[in-house]
Coordinates of C-alpha atoms in Angstrom, one line a residue:
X6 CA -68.7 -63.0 28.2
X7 CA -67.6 -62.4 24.8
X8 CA -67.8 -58.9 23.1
X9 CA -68.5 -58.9 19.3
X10 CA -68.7 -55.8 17.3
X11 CA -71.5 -54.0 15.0
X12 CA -72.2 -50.7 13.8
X13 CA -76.7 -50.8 15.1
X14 CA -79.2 -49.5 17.6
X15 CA -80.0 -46.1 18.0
X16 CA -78.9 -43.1 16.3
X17 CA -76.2 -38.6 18.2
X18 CA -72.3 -35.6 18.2
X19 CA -69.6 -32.8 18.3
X20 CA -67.2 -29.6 19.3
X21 CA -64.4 -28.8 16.3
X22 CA -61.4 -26.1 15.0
X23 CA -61.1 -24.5 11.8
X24 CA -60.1 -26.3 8.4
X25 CA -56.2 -24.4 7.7
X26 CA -55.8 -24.9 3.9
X27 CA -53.8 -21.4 3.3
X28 CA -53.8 -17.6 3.3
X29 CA -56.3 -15.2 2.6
X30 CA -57.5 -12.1 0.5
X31 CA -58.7 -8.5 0.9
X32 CA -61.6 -7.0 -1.6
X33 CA -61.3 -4.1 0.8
X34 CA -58.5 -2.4 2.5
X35 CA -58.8 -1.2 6.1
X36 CA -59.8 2.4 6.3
X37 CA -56.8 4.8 6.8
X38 CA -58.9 7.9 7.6
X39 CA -57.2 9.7 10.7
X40 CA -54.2 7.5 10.4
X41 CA -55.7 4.7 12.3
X42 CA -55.8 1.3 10.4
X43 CA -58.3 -1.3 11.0
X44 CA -58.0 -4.6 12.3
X45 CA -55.8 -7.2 10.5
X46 CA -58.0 -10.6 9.5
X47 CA -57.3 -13.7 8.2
X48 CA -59.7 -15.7 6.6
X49 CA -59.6 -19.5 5.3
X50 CA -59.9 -21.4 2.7
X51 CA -57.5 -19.1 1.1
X52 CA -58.5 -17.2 -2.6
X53 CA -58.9 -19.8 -5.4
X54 CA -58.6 -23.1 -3.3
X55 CA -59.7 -26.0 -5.2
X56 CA -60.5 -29.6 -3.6
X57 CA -62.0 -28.4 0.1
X58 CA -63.8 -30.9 1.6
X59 CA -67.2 -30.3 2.0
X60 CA -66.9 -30.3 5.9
X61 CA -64.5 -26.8 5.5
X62 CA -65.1 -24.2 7.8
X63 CA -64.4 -20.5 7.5
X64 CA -61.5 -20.1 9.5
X65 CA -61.3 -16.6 11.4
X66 CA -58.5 -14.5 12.6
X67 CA -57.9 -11.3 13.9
X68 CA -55.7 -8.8 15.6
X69 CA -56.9 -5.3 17.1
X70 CA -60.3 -6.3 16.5
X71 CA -63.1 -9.4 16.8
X72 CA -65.3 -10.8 13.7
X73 CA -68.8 -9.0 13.4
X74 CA -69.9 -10.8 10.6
X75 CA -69.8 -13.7 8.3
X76 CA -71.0 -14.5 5.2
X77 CA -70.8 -17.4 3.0
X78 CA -72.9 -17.9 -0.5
X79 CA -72.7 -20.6 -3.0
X80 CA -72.6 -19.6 -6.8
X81 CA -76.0 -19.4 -7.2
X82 CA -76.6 -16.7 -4.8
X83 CA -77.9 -18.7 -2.4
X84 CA -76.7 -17.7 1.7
X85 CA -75.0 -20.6 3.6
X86 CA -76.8 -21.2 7.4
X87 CA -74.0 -21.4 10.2
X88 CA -73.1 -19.5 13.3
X89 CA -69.2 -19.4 14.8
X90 CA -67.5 -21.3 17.3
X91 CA -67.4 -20.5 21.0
X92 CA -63.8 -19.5 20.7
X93 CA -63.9 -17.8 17.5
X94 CA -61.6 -19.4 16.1
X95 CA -63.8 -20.3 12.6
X96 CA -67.6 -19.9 11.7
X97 CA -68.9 -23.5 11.3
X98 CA -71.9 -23.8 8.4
X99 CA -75.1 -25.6 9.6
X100 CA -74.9 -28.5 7.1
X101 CA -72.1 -29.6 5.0
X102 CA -71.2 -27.7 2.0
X103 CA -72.3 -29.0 -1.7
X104 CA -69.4 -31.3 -3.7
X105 CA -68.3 -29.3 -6.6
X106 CA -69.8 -25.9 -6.1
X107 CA -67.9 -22.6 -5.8
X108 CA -68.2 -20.1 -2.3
X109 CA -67.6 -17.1 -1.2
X110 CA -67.0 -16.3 2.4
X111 CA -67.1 -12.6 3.4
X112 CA -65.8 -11.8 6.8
X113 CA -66.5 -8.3 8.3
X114 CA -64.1 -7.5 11.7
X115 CA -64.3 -4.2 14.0
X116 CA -61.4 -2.4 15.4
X117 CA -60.7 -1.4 18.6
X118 CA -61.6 2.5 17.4
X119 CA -64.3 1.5 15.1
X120 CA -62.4 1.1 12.1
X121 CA -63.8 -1.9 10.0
X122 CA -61.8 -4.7 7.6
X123 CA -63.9 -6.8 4.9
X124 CA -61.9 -9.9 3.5
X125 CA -63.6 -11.9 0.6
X126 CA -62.1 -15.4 -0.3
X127 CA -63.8 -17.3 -3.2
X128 CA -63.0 -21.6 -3.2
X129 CA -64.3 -24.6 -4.6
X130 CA -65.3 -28.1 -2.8
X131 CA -64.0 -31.0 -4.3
X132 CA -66.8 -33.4 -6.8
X133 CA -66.0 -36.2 -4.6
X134 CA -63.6 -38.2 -2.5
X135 CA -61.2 -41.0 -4.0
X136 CA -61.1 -42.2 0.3
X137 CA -63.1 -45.1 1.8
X138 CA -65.4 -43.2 4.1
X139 CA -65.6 -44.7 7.8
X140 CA -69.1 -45.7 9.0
X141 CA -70.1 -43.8 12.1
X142 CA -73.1 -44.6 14.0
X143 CA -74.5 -41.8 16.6
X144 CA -76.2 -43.5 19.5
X145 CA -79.0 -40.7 20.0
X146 CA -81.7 -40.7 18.8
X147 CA -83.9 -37.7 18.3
X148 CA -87.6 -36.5 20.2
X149 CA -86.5 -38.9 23.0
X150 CA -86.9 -39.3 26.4
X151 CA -83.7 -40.5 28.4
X152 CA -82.5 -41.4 31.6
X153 CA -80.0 -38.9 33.1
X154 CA -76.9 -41.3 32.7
X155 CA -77.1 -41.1 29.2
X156 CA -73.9 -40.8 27.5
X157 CA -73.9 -39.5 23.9
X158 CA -72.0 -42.4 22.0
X159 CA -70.4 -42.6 18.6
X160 CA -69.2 -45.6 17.2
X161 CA -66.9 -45.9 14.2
X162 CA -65.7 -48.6 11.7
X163 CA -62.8 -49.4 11.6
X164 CA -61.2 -47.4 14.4
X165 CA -60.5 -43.5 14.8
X166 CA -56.2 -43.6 14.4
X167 CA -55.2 -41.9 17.5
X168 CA -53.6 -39.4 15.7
X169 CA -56.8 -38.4 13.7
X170 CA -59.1 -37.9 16.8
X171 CA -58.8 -34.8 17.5
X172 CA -59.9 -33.7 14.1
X173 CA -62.9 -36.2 14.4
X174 CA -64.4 -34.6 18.0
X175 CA -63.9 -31.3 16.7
X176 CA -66.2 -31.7 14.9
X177 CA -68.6 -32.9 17.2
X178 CA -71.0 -31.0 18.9
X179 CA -73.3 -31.2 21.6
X180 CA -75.4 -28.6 23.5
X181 CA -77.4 -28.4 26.3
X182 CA -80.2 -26.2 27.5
X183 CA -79.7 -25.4 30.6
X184 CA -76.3 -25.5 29.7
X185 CA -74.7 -28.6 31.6
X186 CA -70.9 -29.0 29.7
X187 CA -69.2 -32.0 28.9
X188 CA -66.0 -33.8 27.9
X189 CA -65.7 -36.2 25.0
X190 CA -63.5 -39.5 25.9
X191 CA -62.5 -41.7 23.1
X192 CA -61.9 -45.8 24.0
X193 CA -58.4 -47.1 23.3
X194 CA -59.1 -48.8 20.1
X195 CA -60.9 -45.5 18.7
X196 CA -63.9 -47.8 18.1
X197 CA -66.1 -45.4 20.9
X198 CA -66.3 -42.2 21.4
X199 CA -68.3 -40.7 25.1
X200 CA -69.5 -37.3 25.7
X201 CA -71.0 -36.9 29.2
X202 CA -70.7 -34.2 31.9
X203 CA -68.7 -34.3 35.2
X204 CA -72.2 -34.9 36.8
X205 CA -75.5 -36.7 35.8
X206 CA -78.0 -34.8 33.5
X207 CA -80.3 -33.2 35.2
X208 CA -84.1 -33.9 34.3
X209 CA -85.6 -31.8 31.7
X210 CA -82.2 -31.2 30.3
X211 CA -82.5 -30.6 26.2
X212 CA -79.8 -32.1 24.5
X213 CA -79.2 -31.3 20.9
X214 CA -76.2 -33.3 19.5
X215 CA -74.2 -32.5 16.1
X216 CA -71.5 -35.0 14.5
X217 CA -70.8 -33.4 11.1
X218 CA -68.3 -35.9 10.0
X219 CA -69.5 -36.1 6.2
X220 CA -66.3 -35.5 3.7
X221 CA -64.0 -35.1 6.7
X222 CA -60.9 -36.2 6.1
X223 CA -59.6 -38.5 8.7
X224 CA -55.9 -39.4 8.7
X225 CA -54.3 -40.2 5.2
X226 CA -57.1 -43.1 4.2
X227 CA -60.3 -42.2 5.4
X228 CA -63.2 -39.7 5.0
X229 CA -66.2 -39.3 7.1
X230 CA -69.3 -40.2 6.0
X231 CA -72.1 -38.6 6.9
X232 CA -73.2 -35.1 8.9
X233 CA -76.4 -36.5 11.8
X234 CA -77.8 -34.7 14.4
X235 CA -80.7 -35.5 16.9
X236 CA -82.1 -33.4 19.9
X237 CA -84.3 -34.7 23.0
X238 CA -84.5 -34.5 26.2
X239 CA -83.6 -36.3 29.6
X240 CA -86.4 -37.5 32.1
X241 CA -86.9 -38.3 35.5
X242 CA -83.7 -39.9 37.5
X243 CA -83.9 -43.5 37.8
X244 CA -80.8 -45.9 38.7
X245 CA -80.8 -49.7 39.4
X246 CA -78.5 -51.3 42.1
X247 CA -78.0 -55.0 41.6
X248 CA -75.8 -56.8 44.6
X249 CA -75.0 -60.4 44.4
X250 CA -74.4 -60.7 47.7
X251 CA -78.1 -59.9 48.7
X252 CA -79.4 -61.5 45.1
X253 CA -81.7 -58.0 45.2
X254 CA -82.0 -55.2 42.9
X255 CA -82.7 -52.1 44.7
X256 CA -84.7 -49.1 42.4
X257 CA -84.2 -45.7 43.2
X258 CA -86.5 -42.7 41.8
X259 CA -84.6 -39.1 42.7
X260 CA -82.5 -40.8 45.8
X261 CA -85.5 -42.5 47.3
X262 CA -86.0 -46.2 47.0
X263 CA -88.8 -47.9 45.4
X264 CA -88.7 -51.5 45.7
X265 CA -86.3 -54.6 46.0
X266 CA -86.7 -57.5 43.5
X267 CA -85.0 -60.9 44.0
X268 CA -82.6 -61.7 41.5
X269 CA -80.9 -64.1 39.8
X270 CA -77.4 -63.6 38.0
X271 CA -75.0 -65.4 36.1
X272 CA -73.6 -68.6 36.9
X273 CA -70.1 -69.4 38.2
X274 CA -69.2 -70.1 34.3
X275 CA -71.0 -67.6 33.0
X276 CA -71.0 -64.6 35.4
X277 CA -72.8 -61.5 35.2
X278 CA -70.6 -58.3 34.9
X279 CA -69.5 -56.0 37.6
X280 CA -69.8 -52.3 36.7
X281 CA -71.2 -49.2 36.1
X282 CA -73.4 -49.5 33.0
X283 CA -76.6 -48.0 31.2
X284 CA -79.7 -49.3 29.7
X285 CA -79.4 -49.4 25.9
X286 CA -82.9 -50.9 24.6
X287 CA -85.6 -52.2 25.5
X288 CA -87.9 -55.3 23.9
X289 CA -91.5 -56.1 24.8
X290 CA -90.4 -59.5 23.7
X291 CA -87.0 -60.8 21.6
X292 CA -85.3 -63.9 21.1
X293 CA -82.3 -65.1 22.4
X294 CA -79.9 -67.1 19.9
X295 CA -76.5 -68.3 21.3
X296 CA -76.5 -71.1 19.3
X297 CA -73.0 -68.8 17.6
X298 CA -71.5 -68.1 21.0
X299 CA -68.9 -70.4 22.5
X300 CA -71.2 -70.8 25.6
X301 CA -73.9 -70.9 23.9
X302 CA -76.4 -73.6 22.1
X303 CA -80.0 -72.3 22.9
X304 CA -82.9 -70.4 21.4
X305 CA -85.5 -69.3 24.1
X306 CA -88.1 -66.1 23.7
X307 CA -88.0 -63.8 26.6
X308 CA -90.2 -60.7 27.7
X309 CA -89.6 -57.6 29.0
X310 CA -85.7 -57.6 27.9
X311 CA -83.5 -54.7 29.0
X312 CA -80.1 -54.6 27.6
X313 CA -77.2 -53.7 29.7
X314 CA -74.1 -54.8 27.3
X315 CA -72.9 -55.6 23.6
X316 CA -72.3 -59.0 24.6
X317 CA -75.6 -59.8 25.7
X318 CA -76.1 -59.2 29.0
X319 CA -79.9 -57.9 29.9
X320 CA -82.3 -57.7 32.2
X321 CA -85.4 -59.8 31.9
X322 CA -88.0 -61.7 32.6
X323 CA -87.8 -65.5 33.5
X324 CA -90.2 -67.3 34.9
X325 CA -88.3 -70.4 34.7
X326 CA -85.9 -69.2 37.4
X327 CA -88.3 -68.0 39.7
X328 CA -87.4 -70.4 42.5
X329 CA -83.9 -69.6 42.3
X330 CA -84.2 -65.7 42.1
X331 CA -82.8 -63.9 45.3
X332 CA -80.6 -66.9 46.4
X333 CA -78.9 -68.3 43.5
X334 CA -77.0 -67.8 40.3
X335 CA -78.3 -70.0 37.3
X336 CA -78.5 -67.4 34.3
X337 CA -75.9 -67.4 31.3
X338 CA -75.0 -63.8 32.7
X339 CA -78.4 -62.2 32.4
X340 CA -80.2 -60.7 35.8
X341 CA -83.6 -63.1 35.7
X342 CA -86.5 -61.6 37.5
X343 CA -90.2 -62.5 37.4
X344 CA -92.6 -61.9 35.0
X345 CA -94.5 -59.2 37.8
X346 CA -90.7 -57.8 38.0
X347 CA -89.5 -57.3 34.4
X348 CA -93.5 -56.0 33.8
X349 CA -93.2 -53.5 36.3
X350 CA -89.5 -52.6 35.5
X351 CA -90.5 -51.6 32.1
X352 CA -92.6 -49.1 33.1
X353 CA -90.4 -47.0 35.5
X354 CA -87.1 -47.5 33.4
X355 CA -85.7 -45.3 30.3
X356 CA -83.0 -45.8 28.2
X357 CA -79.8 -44.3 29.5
X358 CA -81.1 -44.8 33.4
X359 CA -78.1 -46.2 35.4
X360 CA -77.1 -49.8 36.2
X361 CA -75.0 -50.4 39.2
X362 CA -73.8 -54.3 39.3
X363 CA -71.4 -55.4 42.2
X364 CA -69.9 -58.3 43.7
X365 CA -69.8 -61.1 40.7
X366 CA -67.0 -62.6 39.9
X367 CA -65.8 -60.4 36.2
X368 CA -65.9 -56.8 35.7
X369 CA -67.3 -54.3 32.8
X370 CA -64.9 -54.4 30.1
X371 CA -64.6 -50.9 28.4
X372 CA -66.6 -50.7 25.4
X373 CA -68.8 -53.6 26.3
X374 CA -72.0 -51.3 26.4
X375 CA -72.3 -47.8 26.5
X376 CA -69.3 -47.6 29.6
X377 CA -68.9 -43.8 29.9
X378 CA -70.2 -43.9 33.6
X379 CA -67.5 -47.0 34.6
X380 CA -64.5 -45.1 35.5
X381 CA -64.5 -41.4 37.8
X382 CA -64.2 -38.4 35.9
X383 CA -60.5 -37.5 36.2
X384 CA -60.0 -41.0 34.2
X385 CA -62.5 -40.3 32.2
X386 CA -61.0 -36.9 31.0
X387 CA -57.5 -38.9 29.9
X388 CA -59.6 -40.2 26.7
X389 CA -60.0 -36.9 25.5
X390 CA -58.3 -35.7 22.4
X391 CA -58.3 -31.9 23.0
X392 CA -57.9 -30.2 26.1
X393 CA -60.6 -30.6 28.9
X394 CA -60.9 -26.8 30.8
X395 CA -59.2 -27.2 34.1
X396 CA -62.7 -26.1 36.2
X397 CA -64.8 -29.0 34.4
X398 CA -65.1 -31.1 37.6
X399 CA -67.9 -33.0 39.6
X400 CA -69.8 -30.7 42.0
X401 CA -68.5 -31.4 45.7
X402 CA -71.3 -33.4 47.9
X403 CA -71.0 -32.9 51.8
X404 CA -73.0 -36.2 52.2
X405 CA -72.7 -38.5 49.2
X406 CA -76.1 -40.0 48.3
X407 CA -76.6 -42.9 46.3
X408 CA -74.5 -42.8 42.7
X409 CA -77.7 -42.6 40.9
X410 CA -79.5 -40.8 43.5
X411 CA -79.1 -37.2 42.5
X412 CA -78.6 -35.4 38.5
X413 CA -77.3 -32.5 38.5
X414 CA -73.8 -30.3 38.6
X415 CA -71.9 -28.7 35.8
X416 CA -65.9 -48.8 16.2
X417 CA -67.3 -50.7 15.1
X418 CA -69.0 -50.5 18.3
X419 CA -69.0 -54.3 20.1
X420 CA -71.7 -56.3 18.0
X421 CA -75.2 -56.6 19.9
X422 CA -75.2 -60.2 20.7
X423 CA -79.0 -62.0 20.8
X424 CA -77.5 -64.4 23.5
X425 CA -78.8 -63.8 27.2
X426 CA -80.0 -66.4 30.1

C-alpha cells in the first residue's frame, strides 16, 4: 500500500548539549585568600556575542569545582526560567530566548575547599533569521491518556540531514515520572524521529515531552521553528493480535485475554501489513476517499475507524463484510470487523495501545505509522544520533508473556491517506 507524506494529527520532544559560540569572561576573580584559588569556569556565549540564536544555552564548564548557580536576565531586569542539564554540561532556559534582546548569564561554581568563582558574560540574540525554518510536528498531545506502546514521534519537513541530527535531538526532551528512560531513533530519511524505552510504559506513567527547536540552527539552510511541549499520562495495557491464519484478533488487557473477533484483512492485491504497529486515531465515523490512490476509485463512510498506518490502513467497522470475516480476505488492506466489534473495540482501546499483525503477505514499512515498536531494541538504538548508555536494555523475562502482555522495565511524516476497505 502506498505511503504518502504530511506534516498532521496530534501534537510532543527532547534531550540536547550546549550552544559553543566562544570564550568567556570574569566580573570576579577567584579568591586567593590562603593561597588557594578557586575553581576555573567557562561560560558561553562568550562576552559581547552578537547574532545567538534564540535556542542558546548557557554553556558550563569547570575544573576543581561544580556549578552552584545560574543566572540569566534580559535587559529589562527581568530573570530567565531554566534549570541545567543532567550532565552539566549547559543550563537549558525554560522557553526560547526573545529575538533581539541583550542577556546576561551569571554563573556561580564552588571549589573543592570552598573557594567560590562568579563569571558574568553579557550577549545579544539575533532580530531574526534569514533561514527557511523546517516544519516540525510533535505527535503528543497534551492532558492525554495513552496506551503504553506509545512512542513519542516528531516529524519534520523536509528531512533532518544526517549530519544535523544530533544537534536536533539534543534538544529534545522527554521525562518521565516514575522515571522509565528512553532512546531517541531517527528513520533513514530524517523524516521521523522515535523516543521510546527498552520496555513498554508502564500504566500511570507521566510523560512530559520538550522539543525546543524554535531558531535552532539546523545544518547550513535551515532553522527550527518552533519550541512545543505537552505532558500526559499512559493508561491501562492493552495490545491487539491479529493472525491471518486464524482470521481472529485476539485482545489482551494486562496479559490476560479478553475476546477473539473474526476478521477480515486485505486482499491478495491489496494486503494488509505485517508488523508491529500502534493505534494513531480514532473516528466515531470518517470517510474513506481513494478515488487519488492507484488502487483506489471509491468513497464509502465507515464507523468506528482506528488507524494503524499513514497509508491508510485501519481498523473498522464493516458490516458489508460480515459474511466473510474470520475466513476470508476481501478488504483493500483494512481489518473489517462488525459493527458489535469495532463498537466494542472503541471502548477498551487508546491511542498508542499495541497492534501485532502477522502472516499477510507484505510487511510494515518503516515510517508507515508510528513504527518505533517494529524492530528489537538493539536495532532500534542504531538510529540514534548521540550515544545510547551501554545499561539501557530490556529487562530480562524468565517466561516471556505475550509482547503486549506486560508494561514495565527501565518528515514530512508519510501523509495520512483517507483510503481504507
Amino acid at each position: 500500500m502506498d505511503v504518502r507524506r504530511r506534516l498532521t494529527l496530534l501534537a510532543v520532544t527532547i534531550a540536547a548539549t550546549p550552544l559553543i559560540l566562544g570564550g568567556c569572561t570574569a566580573d570576579r576573580k577567584p579568591g586567593a585568600a590562603g593561597g588557594a584559588a578557586g575553581p576555573a569556569v567557562t561560560v558561553t556565549p562568550a562576552e559581547g556575542t552578537k547574532e545567538v540564536p534564540v535556542s542558546a544555552e548557557v554553556g558550563t564548564s569547570v575544573s576543581g569545582g561544580k556549578v552552584t548557580g545560574v543566572k540569566l536576565t534580559d535587559d529589562k531586569g527581568k530573570q530567565v526560567a531554566g534549570e541545567p542539564r543532567e550532565d552539566g554540561s549547559s543550563w537549558v532556559p525554560s522557553t526560547p530566548l526573545e529575538k533581539g534582546r541583550t542577556y546576561t548569564a551569571e554563573v556561580t561554581a564552588s571549589g573543592d575547599k570552598g573557594r567560590t568563582t562568579v563569571r558574568r558574560t553579557t550577549f545579544v540574540t539575533a532580530a531574526k533569521s534569514t533561514k527557511q525554518a523546517i516544519t516540525s510536528t510533535l505527535y503528543f498531545t497534551g492532558d492525554q491518556t495513552y496506551g503504553t506502546a506509545m512512542p513519542v514521534t516528531v516529524a519534520f519537513e523536509p528531512g533532518i540531514p544526517k549530519e544535523a541530527r544530533a544537534d536536533v535531538q539534543r534538544r529534545l526532551f522527554v521525562k518521565t515520572d516514575p522515571p522509565q528512560p528512553g532512546a531517541w531513533s531517527w528513520l533513514e530519511d530524517g523524516t521521523q524521529v522515535y523516543y521510546r524505552a527498552p520496555d513498554f510504559w508502564k500504566p500511570g506513567t507521566k510523560i512530559s515531552v520538550r522539543a525546543g527547536l524554535e531558531g535552532l540552527p539546523i545544518g547550513k539552510q535551515y532553522v527550527g521553528d518552533d519550541d512545543r511541549r505537552a505532558a500526559s499520562k499512559i493508561g491501562r495495557q492493552v495490545a491487539l493480535d491479529i493472525d491471518n491464519a486464524t482470521k481472529q484478533i485476539s485482545v489482551f488487557q494486562d496479559g490476560k485475554l479478553l475476546r477473539k473477533i473474526p476478521v477480515s484483512l486485505g486482499k491478495e492485491s491489496t494486503p494488509s501489513s505485517s508488523g508491529k504497529m500502534v493505534i494513531m486515531e480514532k473516528f466515531q465515523q470518517t470517510t474513506f476517499d481513494t478515488r487519488g490512490a492507484p488502487d483506489g476509485g471509491y468513497v464509502v463512510d465507515v464507523e468506528d475507524a482506528q488507524r494503524l498506518t499513514w497509508g491508510g490502513e485501519f481498523i473498522h467497522a464493516a458490516p458489508w463484510s460480515e459474511g466473510d470475516q474470520g475466513n476470508t480476505n476481501v478488504s483493500h488492506g483494512c481489518a473489517n470487523v462488525s459493527n458489535t466489534a469495532a463498537d466494542w473495540l472503541m471502548g477498551i482501546t487508546q491511542v498508542g495501545d499495541l497492534v501485532t499483525v502477522k502472516g499477510t503477505e507484505t510487511q510494515l514499512q518503516a515510517g508507515n505509522g508510528w513504527t518505533a515498536w517494529n524492530t528489537g531494541w538493539d536495532e532500534f538504538v542504531k538510529g540514534s544520533a548521540l550515544p545510547v548508555p551501554p545499561g539501557l536494555k530490556p529487562a530480562p523475562v524468565m517466561n516471556p508473556p505475550h509482547p503486549g502482555a506486560v508494561a514495565g522495565g527501565s518528515s514530512p511524516a508519510p501523509a495520512p491517506s483517507s483510503s481504507g476497505g
